[in-house]
Coordinates of N, CA, C and O in Angstrom, one line a residue:
X7 N -8.2 -7.7 -35.7 CA -8.2 -9.1 -35.7 C -7.8 -9.7 -34.4 O -6.9 -9.1 -33.7
X8 N -8.3 -10.8 -34.0 CA -8.0 -11.3 -32.7 C -6.9 -12.4 -32.8 O -7.0 -13.2 -33.7
X9 N -6.0 -12.4 -31.9 CA -4.9 -13.4 -32.0 C -5.4 -14.7 -31.5 O -6.3 -14.8 -30.6
X10 N -4.9 -15.8 -32.0 CA -5.4 -17.1 -31.6 C -4.8 -17.5 -30.3 O -3.7 -17.0 -29.9
X11 N -5.6 -18.3 -29.5 CA -5.1 -18.7 -28.2 C -4.3 -20.0 -28.4 O -4.7 -20.9 -29.1
X12 N -3.2 -20.0 -27.7 CA -2.3 -21.2 -27.8 C -0.9 -20.8 -27.7 O -0.5 -19.7 -27.3
X13 N 0.0 -21.8 -28.1 CA 1.4 -21.6 -27.9 C 1.9 -20.6 -29.0 O 1.4 -20.7 -30.2
X14 N 2.8 -19.8 -28.6 CA 3.3 -18.8 -29.6 C 4.8 -19.0 -29.7 O 5.5 -19.5 -28.7
X15 N 5.4 -18.8 -30.8 CA 6.9 -18.9 -31.0 C 7.6 -18.0 -30.1 O 7.2 -16.8 -29.9
X16 N 8.7 -18.4 -29.5 CA 9.5 -17.6 -28.6 C 10.8 -17.2 -29.3 O 11.5 -18.0 -29.8
X17 N 11.1 -15.9 -29.2 CA 12.4 -15.5 -29.7 C 13.4 -15.6 -28.7 O 13.2 -15.4 -27.5
X18 N 14.6 -16.0 -29.1 CA 15.7 -16.1 -28.1 C 16.3 -14.8 -27.8 O 16.3 -13.9 -28.6
X19 N 16.7 -14.7 -26.5 CA 17.3 -13.5 -26.0 C 18.7 -13.8 -25.5 O 19.0 -14.9 -25.1
X20 N 19.6 -12.9 -25.7 CA 21.0 -13.1 -25.2 C 21.0 -13.3 -23.7 O 20.6 -12.4 -22.9
X21 N 21.4 -14.5 -23.3 CA 21.3 -14.8 -21.8 C 22.7 -15.0 -21.3 O 22.9 -15.8 -20.3
X22 N 23.7 -14.3 -21.9 CA 25.1 -14.5 -21.3 C 25.1 -13.8 -20.0 O 24.4 -12.8 -19.7
X23 N 26.0 -14.2 -19.1 CA 26.2 -13.6 -17.8 C 27.1 -12.4 -18.0 O 28.1 -12.4 -18.6
X24 N 26.6 -11.3 -17.4 CA 27.3 -10.0 -17.5 C 28.5 -10.1 -16.5 O 28.4 -10.6 -15.5
X25 N 29.6 -9.5 -16.9 CA 30.8 -9.5 -16.1 C 30.5 -8.6 -14.8 O 29.9 -7.6 -14.9
X26 N 31.0 -9.1 -13.7 CA 30.9 -8.3 -12.4 C 32.2 -8.1 -11.8 O 33.1 -9.0 -11.8
X27 N 32.5 -6.9 -11.4 CA 33.7 -6.6 -10.8 C 33.8 -7.3 -9.4 O 32.8 -7.5 -8.7
X28 N 35.1 -7.6 -9.0 CA 35.2 -8.3 -7.7 C 34.8 -7.3 -6.6 O 35.0 -6.1 -6.7
X29 N 34.3 -7.9 -5.5 CA 33.9 -7.1 -4.4 C 35.1 -6.6 -3.6 O 36.1 -7.3 -3.5
X30 N 34.9 -5.5 -3.0 CA 36.0 -4.9 -2.2 C 35.6 -5.0 -0.7 O 34.4 -4.8 -0.4
X31 N 36.5 -5.3 0.2 CA 36.2 -5.4 1.6 C 35.8 -4.0 2.1 O 36.4 -3.0 1.8
X32 N 34.8 -4.0 2.9 CA 34.2 -2.8 3.5 C 34.5 -2.7 5.0 O 34.3 -3.7 5.7
X33 N 35.0 -1.6 5.5 CA 35.3 -1.5 6.9 C 34.0 -1.5 7.7 O 33.0 -0.9 7.2
X34 N 33.9 -2.1 8.9 CA 32.7 -2.1 9.6 C 32.3 -0.7 10.1 O 33.2 0.2 10.3
X35 N 31.0 -0.4 10.2 CA 30.5 0.9 10.6 C 30.9 1.1 12.0 O 30.8 0.2 12.9
X36 N 31.2 2.4 12.4 CA 31.5 2.7 13.8 C 30.2 2.6 14.6 O 29.1 2.8 14.1
X37 N 30.4 2.2 15.9 CA 29.3 2.1 16.8 C 28.7 3.5 17.0 O 29.5 4.4 17.2
X38 N 27.4 3.6 17.1 CA 26.8 5.0 17.3 C 27.1 5.4 18.7 O 27.1 4.7 19.7
X39 N 27.3 6.7 18.8 CA 27.6 7.3 20.1 C 26.3 7.9 20.7 O 25.6 8.6 20.0
X40 N 25.9 7.5 21.9 CA 24.6 8.0 22.4 C 24.7 9.5 22.6 O 25.7 10.0 23.1
X41 N 23.6 10.1 22.2 CA 23.6 11.6 22.3 C 23.3 12.0 23.8 O 22.6 11.3 24.5
X42 N 24.0 13.0 24.2 CA 23.8 13.5 25.6 C 22.5 14.2 25.6 O 22.1 15.0 24.8
X43 N 21.7 13.9 26.7 CA 20.5 14.7 26.9 C 20.7 15.7 28.0 O 21.6 15.5 28.8
X44 N 20.1 16.8 27.9 CA 20.3 17.9 28.8 C 19.6 17.6 30.1 O 18.7 18.4 30.6
X45 N 19.8 16.5 30.7 CA 19.2 16.2 32.0 C 17.8 15.7 31.9 O 17.1 15.3 32.9
X46 N 17.2 15.6 30.7 CA 15.8 15.2 30.5 C 15.8 13.7 30.3 O 16.6 13.1 29.5
X47 N 14.9 13.0 31.0 CA 14.8 11.6 30.9 C 13.6 11.4 29.9 O 12.9 12.3 29.5
X48 N 13.5 10.1 29.5 CA 12.5 9.8 28.5 C 11.1 10.0 29.1 O 10.2 10.5 28.4
X49 N 10.9 9.8 30.4 CA 9.6 10.0 31.0 C 9.3 11.5 31.1 O 8.1 11.9 30.9
X50 N 10.3 12.3 31.3 CA 10.1 13.8 31.3 C 9.7 14.3 30.0 O 8.8 15.1 29.8
X51 N 10.4 13.8 28.9 CA 10.0 14.2 27.6 C 8.6 13.8 27.2 O 7.9 14.5 26.6
X52 N 8.3 12.5 27.5 CA 6.9 12.0 27.3 C 5.9 12.9 28.0 O 4.8 13.2 27.4
X53 N 6.2 13.2 29.2 CA 5.2 14.0 30.0 C 5.0 15.4 29.4 O 3.9 15.9 29.3
X54 N 6.1 16.0 28.9 CA 6.1 17.3 28.2 C 5.2 17.2 26.9 O 4.4 18.1 26.6
X55 N 5.5 16.2 26.2 CA 4.7 16.0 24.9 C 3.3 15.7 25.1 O 2.4 16.2 24.4
X56 N 2.9 15.0 26.2 CA 1.6 14.7 26.5 C 0.8 15.9 27.1 O -0.4 15.9 27.0
X57 N 1.5 16.9 27.6 CA 0.9 18.0 28.2 C 0.1 18.9 27.1 O -0.9 19.5 27.4
X58 N 0.6 18.9 25.9 CA 0.0 19.7 24.9 C -0.4 18.8 23.7 O 0.4 18.0 23.2
X59 N -1.7 18.8 23.3 CA -2.1 18.0 22.2 C -1.7 18.5 20.9 O -1.6 19.7 20.7
X60 N -1.4 17.6 20.0 CA -0.9 18.0 18.6 C -2.2 18.4 17.8 O -2.6 17.7 16.9
X61 N -2.7 19.6 18.1 CA -3.9 20.1 17.4 C -3.6 21.4 16.6 O -2.9 22.3 17.1
X62 N -4.1 21.4 15.4 CA -3.9 22.6 14.5 C -5.2 23.5 14.8 O -6.2 23.2 14.2
X63 N -5.0 24.5 15.7 CA -6.1 25.3 16.1 C -6.8 26.0 14.9 O -8.0 26.2 14.9
X64 N -6.0 26.4 14.0 CA -6.5 27.2 12.8 C -7.4 26.3 12.0 O -8.5 26.7 11.6
X65 N -7.0 25.0 11.8 CA -7.9 24.1 11.0 C -9.2 23.8 11.8 O -10.2 23.7 11.2
X66 N -9.1 23.6 13.1 CA -10.3 23.3 13.9 C -11.2 24.5 13.8 O -12.4 24.3 13.6
X67 N -10.7 25.7 13.8 CA -11.6 26.9 13.7 C -12.3 26.9 12.3 O -13.4 27.3 12.2
X68 N -11.5 26.6 11.3 CA -12.1 26.6 9.9 C -13.2 25.6 9.8 O -14.3 25.8 9.2
X69 N -13.0 24.4 10.4 CA -14.0 23.3 10.3 C -15.2 23.7 11.1 O -16.4 23.5 10.7
X70 N -15.0 24.3 12.3 CA -16.2 24.7 13.1 C -17.0 25.8 12.4 O -18.2 25.8 12.4
X71 N -16.3 26.7 11.7 CA -17.0 27.8 11.0 C -17.8 27.2 9.8 O -18.9 27.5 9.6
X72 N -17.2 26.2 9.1 CA -17.9 25.6 8.0 C -19.1 24.8 8.4 O -20.2 24.8 7.8
X73 N -19.0 24.1 9.6 CA -20.2 23.4 10.1 C -21.3 24.4 10.5 O -22.5 24.2 10.2
X74 N -20.9 25.5 11.2 CA -21.9 26.5 11.6 C -22.6 27.1 10.3 O -23.8 27.5 10.4
X75 N -21.8 27.3 9.2 CA -22.4 27.9 8.0 C -23.1 26.8 7.1 O -23.7 27.2 6.1
X76 N -23.0 25.6 7.5 CA -23.7 24.5 6.7 C -22.9 24.1 5.5 O -23.5 23.5 4.6
X77 N -21.6 24.4 5.4 CA -20.8 24.1 4.2 C -20.0 22.8 4.4 O -19.3 22.4 3.5
X78 N -20.0 22.2 5.6 CA -19.2 21.1 5.9 C -20.1 19.8 5.7 O -21.1 19.7 6.3
X79 N -19.7 18.9 4.8 CA -20.5 17.8 4.5 C -20.4 16.7 5.6 O -19.4 16.2 5.9
X80 N -21.6 16.5 6.2 CA -21.7 15.4 7.2 C -22.6 14.3 6.7 O -23.8 14.6 6.5
X81 N -22.1 13.1 6.6 CA -22.9 12.0 6.2 C -23.3 11.2 7.5 O -22.4 10.5 8.1
X82 N -24.5 11.2 7.9 CA -24.9 10.5 9.1 C -24.6 9.0 9.0 O -24.3 8.4 10.0
X83 N -24.7 8.4 7.8 CA -24.4 7.0 7.7 C -22.9 6.7 8.0 O -22.6 5.7 8.7
X84 N -22.0 7.5 7.6 CA -20.6 7.4 7.8 C -20.3 7.6 9.3 O -19.6 6.8 9.9
X85 N -21.0 8.6 9.9 CA -20.8 8.8 11.4 C -21.2 7.6 12.1 O -20.6 7.1 13.1
X86 N -22.4 7.1 11.8 CA -23.0 5.9 12.5 C -22.1 4.7 12.3 O -21.8 4.0 13.3
X87 N -21.6 4.4 11.1 CA -20.7 3.3 10.8 C -19.5 3.4 11.7 O -19.0 2.4 12.2
X88 N -18.9 4.6 11.7 CA -17.6 4.7 12.5 C -17.9 4.6 14.0 O -17.0 4.1 14.7
X89 N -19.0 5.1 14.5 CA -19.3 4.9 15.9 C -19.5 3.4 16.3 O -19.0 3.0 17.3
X90 N -20.2 2.7 15.4 CA -20.4 1.3 15.6 C -19.0 0.5 15.6 O -18.7 -0.3 16.4
X91 N -18.2 0.9 14.6 CA -16.9 0.2 14.5 C -16.0 0.6 15.7 O -15.3 -0.3 16.2
X92 N -16.1 1.8 16.2 CA -15.4 2.2 17.4 C -15.8 1.4 18.6 O -15.0 0.9 19.4
X93 N -17.1 1.2 18.7 CA -17.7 0.5 19.9 C -17.3 -1.0 19.8 O -17.0 -1.6 20.8
X94 N -17.3 -1.6 18.6 CA -17.0 -3.0 18.5 C -15.5 -3.2 18.2 O -15.1 -4.3 17.9
X95 N -14.7 -2.1 18.3 CA -13.3 -2.2 18.1 C -12.9 -2.8 16.7 O -12.0 -3.7 16.6
X96 N -13.6 -2.4 15.7 CA -13.3 -2.8 14.3 C -12.4 -1.8 13.7 O -12.4 -0.6 14.0
X97 N -11.5 -2.3 12.8 CA -10.7 -1.4 12.0 C -11.5 -1.0 10.8 O -12.1 -1.9 10.2
X98 N -11.5 0.3 10.4 CA -12.3 0.6 9.2 C -11.7 0.0 7.9 O -12.4 -0.1 6.9
X99 N -10.5 -0.5 8.0 CA -9.8 -1.1 6.8 C -9.9 -2.6 6.8 O -9.4 -3.2 5.8
X100 N -10.5 -3.2 7.8 CA -10.7 -4.7 7.8 C -11.7 -5.1 6.7 O -12.7 -4.4 6.6
X101 N -11.4 -6.2 6.0 CA -12.4 -6.6 5.1 C -13.6 -7.2 5.8 O -13.5 -7.7 6.9
X102 N -14.8 -7.0 5.2 CA -16.0 -7.4 5.9 C -16.2 -8.9 6.0 O -15.7 -9.7 5.2

């Protein structure tokens, strides 16, 4: 059976305010102590990280093997769409 559309009776709920314990003063947090670097500057660290790409060589090898064996699904439409989006600087998650 379908319920009728319209106003429905509302049951009352206990709306008393719950008791709350008084707040306790909290000591301020200590200021952070800067960590000592072993003579490395931020630019040196960035240079070291940029020297080696974050690539999982094992995964790349598996994908290359799957492509060579014809087991890796390649959708030309998706590749074309992504190339056009890259050229036009679109985000793939932007609404059309």
